PDB file of C-alpha atoms in Angstrom:
ATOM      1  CA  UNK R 191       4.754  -9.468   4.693  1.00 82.00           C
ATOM      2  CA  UNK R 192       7.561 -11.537   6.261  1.00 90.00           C
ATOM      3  CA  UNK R 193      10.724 -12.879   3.723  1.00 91.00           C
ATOM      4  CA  UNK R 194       9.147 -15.986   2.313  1.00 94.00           C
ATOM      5  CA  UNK R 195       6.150 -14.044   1.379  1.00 93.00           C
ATOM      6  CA  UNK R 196       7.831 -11.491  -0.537  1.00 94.00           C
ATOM      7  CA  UNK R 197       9.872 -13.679  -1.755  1.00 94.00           C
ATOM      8  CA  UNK R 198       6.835 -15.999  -3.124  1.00 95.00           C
ATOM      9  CA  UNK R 199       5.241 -12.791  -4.263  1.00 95.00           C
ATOM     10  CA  UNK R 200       7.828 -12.165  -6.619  1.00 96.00           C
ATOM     11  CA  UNK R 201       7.691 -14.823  -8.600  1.00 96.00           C
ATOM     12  CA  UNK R 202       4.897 -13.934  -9.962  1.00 94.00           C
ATOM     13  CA  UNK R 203       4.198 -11.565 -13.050  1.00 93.00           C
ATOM     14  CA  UNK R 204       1.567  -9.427 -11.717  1.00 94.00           C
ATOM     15  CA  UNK R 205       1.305  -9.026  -7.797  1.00 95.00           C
ATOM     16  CA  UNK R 206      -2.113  -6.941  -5.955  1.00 94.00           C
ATOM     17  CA  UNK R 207      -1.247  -5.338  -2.109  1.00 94.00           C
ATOM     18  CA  UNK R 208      -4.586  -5.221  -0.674  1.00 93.00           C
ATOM     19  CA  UNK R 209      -5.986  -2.602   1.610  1.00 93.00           C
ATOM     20  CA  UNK R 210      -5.334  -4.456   4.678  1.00 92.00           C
ATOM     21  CA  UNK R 211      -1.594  -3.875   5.440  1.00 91.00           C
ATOM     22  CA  UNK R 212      -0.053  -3.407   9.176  1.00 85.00           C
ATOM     23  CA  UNK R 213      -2.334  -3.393  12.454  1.00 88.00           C
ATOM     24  CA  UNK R 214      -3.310   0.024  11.699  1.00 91.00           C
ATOM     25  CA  UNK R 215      -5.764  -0.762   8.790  1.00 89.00           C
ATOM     26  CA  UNK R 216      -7.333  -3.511  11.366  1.00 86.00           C
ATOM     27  CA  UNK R 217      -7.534  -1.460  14.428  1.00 87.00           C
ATOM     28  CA  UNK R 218     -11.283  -0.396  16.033  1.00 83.00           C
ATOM     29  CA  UNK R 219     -10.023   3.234  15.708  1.00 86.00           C
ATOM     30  CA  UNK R 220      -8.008   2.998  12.059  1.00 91.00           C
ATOM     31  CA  UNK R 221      -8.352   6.167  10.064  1.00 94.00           C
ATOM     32  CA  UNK R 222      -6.543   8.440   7.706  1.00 95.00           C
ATOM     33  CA  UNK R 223      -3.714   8.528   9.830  1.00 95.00           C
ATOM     34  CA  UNK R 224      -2.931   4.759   8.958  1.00 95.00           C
ATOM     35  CA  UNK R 225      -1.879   5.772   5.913  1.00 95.00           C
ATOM     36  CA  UNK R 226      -2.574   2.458   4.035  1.00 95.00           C
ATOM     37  CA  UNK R 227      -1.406   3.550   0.567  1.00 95.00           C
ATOM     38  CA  UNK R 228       2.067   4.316   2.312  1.00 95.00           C
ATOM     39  CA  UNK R 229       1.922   0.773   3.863  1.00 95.00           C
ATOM     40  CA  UNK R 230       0.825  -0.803   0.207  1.00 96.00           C
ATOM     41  CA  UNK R 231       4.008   1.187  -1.563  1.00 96.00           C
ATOM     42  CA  UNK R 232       6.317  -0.202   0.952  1.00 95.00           C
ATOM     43  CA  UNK R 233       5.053  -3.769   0.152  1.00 96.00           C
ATOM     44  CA  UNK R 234       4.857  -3.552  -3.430  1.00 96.00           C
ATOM     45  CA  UNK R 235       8.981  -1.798  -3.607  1.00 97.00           C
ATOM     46  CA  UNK R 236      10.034  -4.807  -1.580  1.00 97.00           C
ATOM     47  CA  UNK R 237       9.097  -7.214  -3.984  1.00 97.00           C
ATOM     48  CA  UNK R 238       9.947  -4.840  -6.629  1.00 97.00           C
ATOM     49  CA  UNK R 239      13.629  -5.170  -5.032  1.00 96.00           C
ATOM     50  CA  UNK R 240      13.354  -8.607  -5.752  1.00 97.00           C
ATOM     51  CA  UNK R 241      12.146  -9.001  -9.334  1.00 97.00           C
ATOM     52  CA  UNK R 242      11.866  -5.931 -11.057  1.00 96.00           C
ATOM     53  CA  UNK R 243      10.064  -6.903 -13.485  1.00 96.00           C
ATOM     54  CA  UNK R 244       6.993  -7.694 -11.689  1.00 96.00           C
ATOM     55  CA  UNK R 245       4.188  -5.273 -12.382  1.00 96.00           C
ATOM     56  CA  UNK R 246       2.722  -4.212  -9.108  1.00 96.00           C
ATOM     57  CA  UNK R 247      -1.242  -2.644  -8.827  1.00 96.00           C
ATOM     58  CA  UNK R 248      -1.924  -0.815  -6.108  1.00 96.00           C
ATOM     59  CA  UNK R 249      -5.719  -1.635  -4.423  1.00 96.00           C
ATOM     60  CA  UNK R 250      -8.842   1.096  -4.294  1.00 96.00           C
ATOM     61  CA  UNK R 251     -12.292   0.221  -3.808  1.00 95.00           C
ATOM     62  CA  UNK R 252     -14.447   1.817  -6.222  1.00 95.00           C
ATOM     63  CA  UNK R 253     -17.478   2.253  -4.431  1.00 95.00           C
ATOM     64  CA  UNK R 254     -16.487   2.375  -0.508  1.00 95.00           C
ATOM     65  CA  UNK R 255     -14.611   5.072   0.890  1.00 96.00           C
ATOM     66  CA  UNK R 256     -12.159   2.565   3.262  1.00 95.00           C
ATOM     67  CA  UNK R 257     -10.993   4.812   5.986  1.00 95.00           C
ATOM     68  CA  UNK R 258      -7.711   3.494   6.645  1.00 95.00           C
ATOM     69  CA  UNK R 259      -6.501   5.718   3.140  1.00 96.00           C
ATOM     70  CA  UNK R 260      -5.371   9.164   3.828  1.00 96.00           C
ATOM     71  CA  UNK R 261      -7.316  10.176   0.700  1.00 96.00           C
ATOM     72  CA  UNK R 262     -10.515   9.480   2.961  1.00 96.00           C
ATOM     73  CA  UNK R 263      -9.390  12.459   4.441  1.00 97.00           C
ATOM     74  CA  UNK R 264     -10.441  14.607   1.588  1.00 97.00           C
ATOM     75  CA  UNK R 265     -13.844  12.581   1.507  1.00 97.00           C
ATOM     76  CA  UNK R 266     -14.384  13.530   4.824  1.00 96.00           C
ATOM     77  CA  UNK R 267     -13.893  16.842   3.844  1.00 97.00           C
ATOM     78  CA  UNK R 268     -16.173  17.293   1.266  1.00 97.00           C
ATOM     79  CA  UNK R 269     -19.556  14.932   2.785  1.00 96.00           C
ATOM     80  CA  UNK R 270     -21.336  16.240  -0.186  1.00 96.00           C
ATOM     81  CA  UNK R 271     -19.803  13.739  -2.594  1.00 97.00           C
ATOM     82  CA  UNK R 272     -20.888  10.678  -0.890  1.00 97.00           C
ATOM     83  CA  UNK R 273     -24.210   8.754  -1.797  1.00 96.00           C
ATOM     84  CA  UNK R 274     -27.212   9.571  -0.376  1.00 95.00           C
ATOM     85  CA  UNK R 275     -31.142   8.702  -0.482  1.00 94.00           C
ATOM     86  CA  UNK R 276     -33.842  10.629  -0.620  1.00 91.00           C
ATOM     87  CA  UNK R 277     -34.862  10.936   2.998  1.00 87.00           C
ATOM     88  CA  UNK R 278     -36.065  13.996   4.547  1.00 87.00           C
ATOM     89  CA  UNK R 279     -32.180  13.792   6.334  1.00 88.00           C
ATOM     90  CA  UNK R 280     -30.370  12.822   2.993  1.00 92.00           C
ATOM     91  CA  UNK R 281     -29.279   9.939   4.787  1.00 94.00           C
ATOM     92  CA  UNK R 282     -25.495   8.962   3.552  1.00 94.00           C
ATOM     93  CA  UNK R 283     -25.502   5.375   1.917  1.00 94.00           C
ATOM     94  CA  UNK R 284     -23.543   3.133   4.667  1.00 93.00           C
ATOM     95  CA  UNK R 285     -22.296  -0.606   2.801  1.00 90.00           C
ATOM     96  CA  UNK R 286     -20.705  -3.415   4.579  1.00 87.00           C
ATOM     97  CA  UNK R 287     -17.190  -4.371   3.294  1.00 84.00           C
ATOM     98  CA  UNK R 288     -14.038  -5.813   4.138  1.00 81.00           C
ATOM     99  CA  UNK R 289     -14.823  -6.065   7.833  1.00 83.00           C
ATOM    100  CA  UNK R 290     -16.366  -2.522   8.157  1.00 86.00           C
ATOM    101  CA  UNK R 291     -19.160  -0.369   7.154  1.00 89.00           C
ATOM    102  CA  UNK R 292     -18.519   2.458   5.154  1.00 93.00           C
ATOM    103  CA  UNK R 293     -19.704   5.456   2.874  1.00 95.00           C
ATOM    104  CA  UNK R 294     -20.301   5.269  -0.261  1.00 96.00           C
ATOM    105  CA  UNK R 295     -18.797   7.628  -2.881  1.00 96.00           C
ATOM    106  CA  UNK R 296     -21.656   9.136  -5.223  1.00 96.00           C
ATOM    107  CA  UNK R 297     -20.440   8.635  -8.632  1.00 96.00           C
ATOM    108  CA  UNK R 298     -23.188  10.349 -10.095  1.00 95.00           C
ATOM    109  CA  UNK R 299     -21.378  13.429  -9.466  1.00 96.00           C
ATOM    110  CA  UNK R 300     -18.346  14.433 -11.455  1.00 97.00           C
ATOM    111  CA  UNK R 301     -16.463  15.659  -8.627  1.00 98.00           C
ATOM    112  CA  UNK R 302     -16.819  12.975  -6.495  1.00 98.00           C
ATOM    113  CA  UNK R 303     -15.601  10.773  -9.870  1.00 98.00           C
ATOM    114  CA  UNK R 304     -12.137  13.241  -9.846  1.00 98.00           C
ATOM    115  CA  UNK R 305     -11.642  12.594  -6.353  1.00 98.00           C
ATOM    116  CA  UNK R 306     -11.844   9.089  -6.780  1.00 98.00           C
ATOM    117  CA  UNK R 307      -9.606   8.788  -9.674  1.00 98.00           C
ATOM    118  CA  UNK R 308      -7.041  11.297  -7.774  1.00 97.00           C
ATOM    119  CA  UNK R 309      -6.203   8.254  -5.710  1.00 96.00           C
ATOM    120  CA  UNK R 310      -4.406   5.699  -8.462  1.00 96.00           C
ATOM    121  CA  UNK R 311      -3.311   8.879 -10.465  1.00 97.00           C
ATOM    122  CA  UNK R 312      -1.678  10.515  -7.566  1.00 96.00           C
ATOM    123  CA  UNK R 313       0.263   6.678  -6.334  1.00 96.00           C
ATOM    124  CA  UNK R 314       1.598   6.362  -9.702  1.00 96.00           C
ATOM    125  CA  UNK R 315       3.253   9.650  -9.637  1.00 95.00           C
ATOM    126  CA  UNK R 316       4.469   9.123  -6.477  1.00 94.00           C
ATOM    127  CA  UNK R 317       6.109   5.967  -7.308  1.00 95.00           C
ATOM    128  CA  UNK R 318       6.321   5.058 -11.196  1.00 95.00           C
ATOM    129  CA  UNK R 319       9.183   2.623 -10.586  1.00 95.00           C
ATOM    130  CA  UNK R 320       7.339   0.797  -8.056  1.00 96.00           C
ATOM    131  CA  UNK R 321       3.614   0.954  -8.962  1.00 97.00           C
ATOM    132  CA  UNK R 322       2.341  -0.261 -12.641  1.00 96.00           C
ATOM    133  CA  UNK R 323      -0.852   0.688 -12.459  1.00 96.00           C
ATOM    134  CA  UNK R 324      -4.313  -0.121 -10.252  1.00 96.00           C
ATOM    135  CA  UNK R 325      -6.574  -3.139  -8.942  1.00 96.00           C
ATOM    136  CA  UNK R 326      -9.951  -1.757  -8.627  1.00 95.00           C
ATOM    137  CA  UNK R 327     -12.259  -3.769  -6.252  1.00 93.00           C
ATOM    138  CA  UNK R 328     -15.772  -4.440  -6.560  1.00 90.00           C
ATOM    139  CA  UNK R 329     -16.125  -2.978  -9.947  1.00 87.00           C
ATOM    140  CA  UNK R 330     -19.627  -3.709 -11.132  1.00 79.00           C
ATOM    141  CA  UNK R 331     -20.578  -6.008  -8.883  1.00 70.00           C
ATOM    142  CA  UNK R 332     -21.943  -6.140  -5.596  1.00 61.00           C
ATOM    143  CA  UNK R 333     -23.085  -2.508  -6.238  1.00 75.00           C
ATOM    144  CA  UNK R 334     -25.040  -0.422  -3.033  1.00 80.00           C
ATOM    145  CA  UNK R 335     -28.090  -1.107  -2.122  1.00 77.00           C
ATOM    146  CA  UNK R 336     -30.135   1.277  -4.362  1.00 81.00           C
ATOM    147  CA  UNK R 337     -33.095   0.987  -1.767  1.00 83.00           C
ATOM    148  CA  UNK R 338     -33.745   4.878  -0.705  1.00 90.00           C
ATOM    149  CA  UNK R 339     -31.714   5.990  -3.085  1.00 92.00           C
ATOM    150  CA  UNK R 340     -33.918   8.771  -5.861  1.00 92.00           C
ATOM    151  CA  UNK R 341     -34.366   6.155  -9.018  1.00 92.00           C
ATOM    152  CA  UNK R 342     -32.853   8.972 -11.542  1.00 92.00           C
ATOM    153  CA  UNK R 343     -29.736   9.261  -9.056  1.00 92.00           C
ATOM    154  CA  UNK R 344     -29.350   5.484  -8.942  1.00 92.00           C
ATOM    155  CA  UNK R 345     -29.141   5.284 -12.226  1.00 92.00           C
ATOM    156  CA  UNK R 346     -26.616   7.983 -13.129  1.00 94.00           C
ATOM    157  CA  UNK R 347     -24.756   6.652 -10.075  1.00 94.00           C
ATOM    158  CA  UNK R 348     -24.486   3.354 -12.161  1.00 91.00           C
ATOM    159  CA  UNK R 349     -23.686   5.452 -15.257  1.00 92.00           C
ATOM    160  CA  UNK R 350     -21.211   7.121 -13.060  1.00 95.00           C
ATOM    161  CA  UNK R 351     -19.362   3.981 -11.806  1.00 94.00           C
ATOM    162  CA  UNK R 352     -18.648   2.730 -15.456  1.00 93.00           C
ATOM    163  CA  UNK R 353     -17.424   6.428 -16.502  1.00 95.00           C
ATOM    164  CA  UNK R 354     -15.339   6.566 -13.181  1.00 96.00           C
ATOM    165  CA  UNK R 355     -13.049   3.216 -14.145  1.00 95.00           C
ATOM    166  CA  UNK R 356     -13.220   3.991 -17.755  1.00 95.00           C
ATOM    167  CA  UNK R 357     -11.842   7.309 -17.109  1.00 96.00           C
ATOM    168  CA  UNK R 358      -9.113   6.166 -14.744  1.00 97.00           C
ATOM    169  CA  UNK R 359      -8.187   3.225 -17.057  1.00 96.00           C
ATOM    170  CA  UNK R 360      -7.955   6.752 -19.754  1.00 96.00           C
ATOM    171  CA  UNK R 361      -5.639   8.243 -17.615  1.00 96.00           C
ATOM    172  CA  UNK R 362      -3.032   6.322 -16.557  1.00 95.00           C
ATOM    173  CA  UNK R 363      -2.924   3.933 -20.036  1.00 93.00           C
ATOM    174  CA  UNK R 364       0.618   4.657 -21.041  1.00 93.00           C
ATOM    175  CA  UNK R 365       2.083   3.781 -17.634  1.00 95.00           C
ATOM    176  CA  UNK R 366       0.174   0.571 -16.934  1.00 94.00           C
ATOM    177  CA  UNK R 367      -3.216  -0.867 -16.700  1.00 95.00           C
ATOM    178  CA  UNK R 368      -6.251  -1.496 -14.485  1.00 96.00           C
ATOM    179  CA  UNK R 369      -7.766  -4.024 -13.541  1.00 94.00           C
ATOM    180  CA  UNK R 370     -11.240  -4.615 -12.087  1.00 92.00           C
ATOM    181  CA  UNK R 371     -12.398  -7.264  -9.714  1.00 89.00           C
ATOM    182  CA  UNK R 372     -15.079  -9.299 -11.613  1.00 80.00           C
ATOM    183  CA  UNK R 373     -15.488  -6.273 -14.972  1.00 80.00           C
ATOM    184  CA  UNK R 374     -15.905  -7.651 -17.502  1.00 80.00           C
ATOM    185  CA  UNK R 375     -16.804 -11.348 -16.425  1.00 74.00           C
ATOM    186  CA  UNK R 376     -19.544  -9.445 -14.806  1.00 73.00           C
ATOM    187  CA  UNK R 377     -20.923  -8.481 -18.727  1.00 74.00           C
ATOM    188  CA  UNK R 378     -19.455  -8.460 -22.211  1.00 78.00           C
ATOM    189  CA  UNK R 379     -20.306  -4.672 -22.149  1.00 79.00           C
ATOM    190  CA  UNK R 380     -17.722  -3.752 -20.072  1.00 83.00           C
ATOM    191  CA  UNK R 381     -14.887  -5.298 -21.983  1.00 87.00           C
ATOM    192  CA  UNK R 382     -13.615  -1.855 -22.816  1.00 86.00           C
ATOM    193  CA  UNK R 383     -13.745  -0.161 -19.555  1.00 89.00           C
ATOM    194  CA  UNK R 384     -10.528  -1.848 -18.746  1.00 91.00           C
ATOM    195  CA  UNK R 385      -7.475  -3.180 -19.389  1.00 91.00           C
ATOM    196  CA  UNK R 386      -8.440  -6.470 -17.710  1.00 90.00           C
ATOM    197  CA  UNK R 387     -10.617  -7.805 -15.018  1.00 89.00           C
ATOM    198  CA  UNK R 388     -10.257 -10.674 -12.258  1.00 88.00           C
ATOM    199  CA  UNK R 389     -11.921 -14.120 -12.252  1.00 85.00           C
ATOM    200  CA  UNK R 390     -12.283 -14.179  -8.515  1.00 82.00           C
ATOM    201  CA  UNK R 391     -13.039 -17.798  -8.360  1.00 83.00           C
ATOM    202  CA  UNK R 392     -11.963 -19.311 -11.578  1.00 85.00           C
ATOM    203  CA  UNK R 393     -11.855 -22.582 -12.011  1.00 86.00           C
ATOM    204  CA  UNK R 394     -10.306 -24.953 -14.491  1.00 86.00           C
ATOM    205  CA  UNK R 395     -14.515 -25.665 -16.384  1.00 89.00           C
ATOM    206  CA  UNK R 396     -15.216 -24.575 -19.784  1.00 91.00           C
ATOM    207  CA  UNK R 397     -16.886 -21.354 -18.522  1.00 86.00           C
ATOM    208  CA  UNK R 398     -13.237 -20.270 -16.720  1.00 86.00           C
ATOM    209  CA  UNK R 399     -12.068 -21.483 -20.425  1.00 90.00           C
ATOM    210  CA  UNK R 400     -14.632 -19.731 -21.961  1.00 89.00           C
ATOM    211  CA  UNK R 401     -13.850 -16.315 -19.958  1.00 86.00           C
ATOM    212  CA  UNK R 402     -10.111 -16.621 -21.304  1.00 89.00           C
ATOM    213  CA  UNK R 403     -10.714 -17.230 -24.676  1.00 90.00           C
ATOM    214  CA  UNK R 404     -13.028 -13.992 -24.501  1.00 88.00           C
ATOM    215  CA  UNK R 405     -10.111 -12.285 -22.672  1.00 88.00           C
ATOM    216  CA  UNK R 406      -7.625 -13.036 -25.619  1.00 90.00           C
ATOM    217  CA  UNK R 407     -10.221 -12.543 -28.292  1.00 91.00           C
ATOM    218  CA  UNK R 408     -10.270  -9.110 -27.071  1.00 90.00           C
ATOM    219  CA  UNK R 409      -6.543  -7.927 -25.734  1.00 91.00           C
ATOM    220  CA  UNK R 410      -7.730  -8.346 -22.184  1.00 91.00           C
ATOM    221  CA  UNK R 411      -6.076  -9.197 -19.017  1.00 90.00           C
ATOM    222  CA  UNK R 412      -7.309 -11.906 -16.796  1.00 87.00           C
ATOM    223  CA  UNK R 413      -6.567 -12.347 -13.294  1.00 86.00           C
ATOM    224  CA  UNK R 414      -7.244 -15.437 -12.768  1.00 84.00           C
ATOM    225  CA  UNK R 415      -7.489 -16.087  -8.709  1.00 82.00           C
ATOM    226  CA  UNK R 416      -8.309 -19.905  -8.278  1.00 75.00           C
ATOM    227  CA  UNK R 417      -8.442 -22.022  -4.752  1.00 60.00           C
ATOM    228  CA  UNK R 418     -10.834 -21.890  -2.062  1.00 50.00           C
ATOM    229  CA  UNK R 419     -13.979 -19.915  -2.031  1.00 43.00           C
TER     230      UNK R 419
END
């Protein structure tokens, strides 16, 4: 981010780095060693630098392991924690996203759930000054394709997903919150799971009304990211 970004950035009260920071993250051959958490903290103090009280979220995916993270190393390292279906081969579960195509972790398994939540823990600890808590993308929404996937693993993956944010959210609630693209807008029954959600298209119509009013009614956060889509 150049001066005038950061320095638009920080007016605002709550600021998201995405996962696509530096030429690393973009590159045909990016990979753990692009360390895009490192790249997101650097980002995130820089505006932090500007307006301190901003409260900056650091960006995971909660269902593709992006491999541009170092913590991909340790999926990488442990293959049995990724999603698989029920082919003679156990097949991993490859999805489309954000430009590449990528495993899926298995959140039907409670390790695989740890791991995942080891990522936001483990950048808050690092840097509790500079990061306020998490943006979790795709968070009940455009799910994996469940085609090939055992029905009874499908659906405690699905189980899984819910219990993975809710138990992150659990975790890091007295430093600051998370928030998940689409949550709760997604269904009233996951007003709970987190401390707020995005509106990734909202729109000035009674249903983006309506969606705030909920949001209030409850104590929730909404992101609401308007413009072009």
């Amino acid at each position: 981010l150049n001066d005038g970004a950061l320095a638009t950035l920080s007016r605002f009260a709550l600021v998201t780095i995405d996962k696509f920071q530096g030429p690393c993250a973009y590159s045909a051959d990016a990979g753990w060693w692009c360390a895009e958490e490192d790249a997101i903290l650097r980002q995130l103090r820089a505006i932090k630098e500007r307006n301190p009280r901003v409260v900056g979220l650091t960006y995971y995916n909660s269902v593709l392991d992006f491999e541009q993270f170092t913590i991909h190393r340790a999926w990488d390292a442990a293959p049995e924690l990724r999603l698989r279906k029920n082919d003679s081969a156990a097949t991993p579960v490859q999805v489309s996203g954000g430009g590449k195509v990528s495993y899926v972790f298995d959140h039907s398994q409670a390790a695989a759930r740890a791991l995942w939540q080891r990522f936001c823990v483990e950048q808050i600890r690092r840097a509790p000054t500079v990061i306020d808590g998490c943006f979790i993308d795709r968070a009940f929404q455009g799910e994996p394709p469940s085609d090939g996937v055992d029905p009874a693993v499908w659906a405690a993956w699905q189980a899984g997903h819910v219990a993975a944010v809710e138990g992150l959210q659990a975790r890091v609630a007295a430093h600051g919150p998370v928030i998940c693209n689409r949550g709760f807008t997604q269904g009233e029954q996951y007003v709970n799971v987190s401390a707020g959600a995005m509106s990734e298209l909202w729109y000035a119509t009674a249903g983006g009304v309506s969606t705030l009013r909920f949001a209030a009614a409850h104590g929730r956060i909404v992101l609401a990211h308007s413009g072009e889509g």
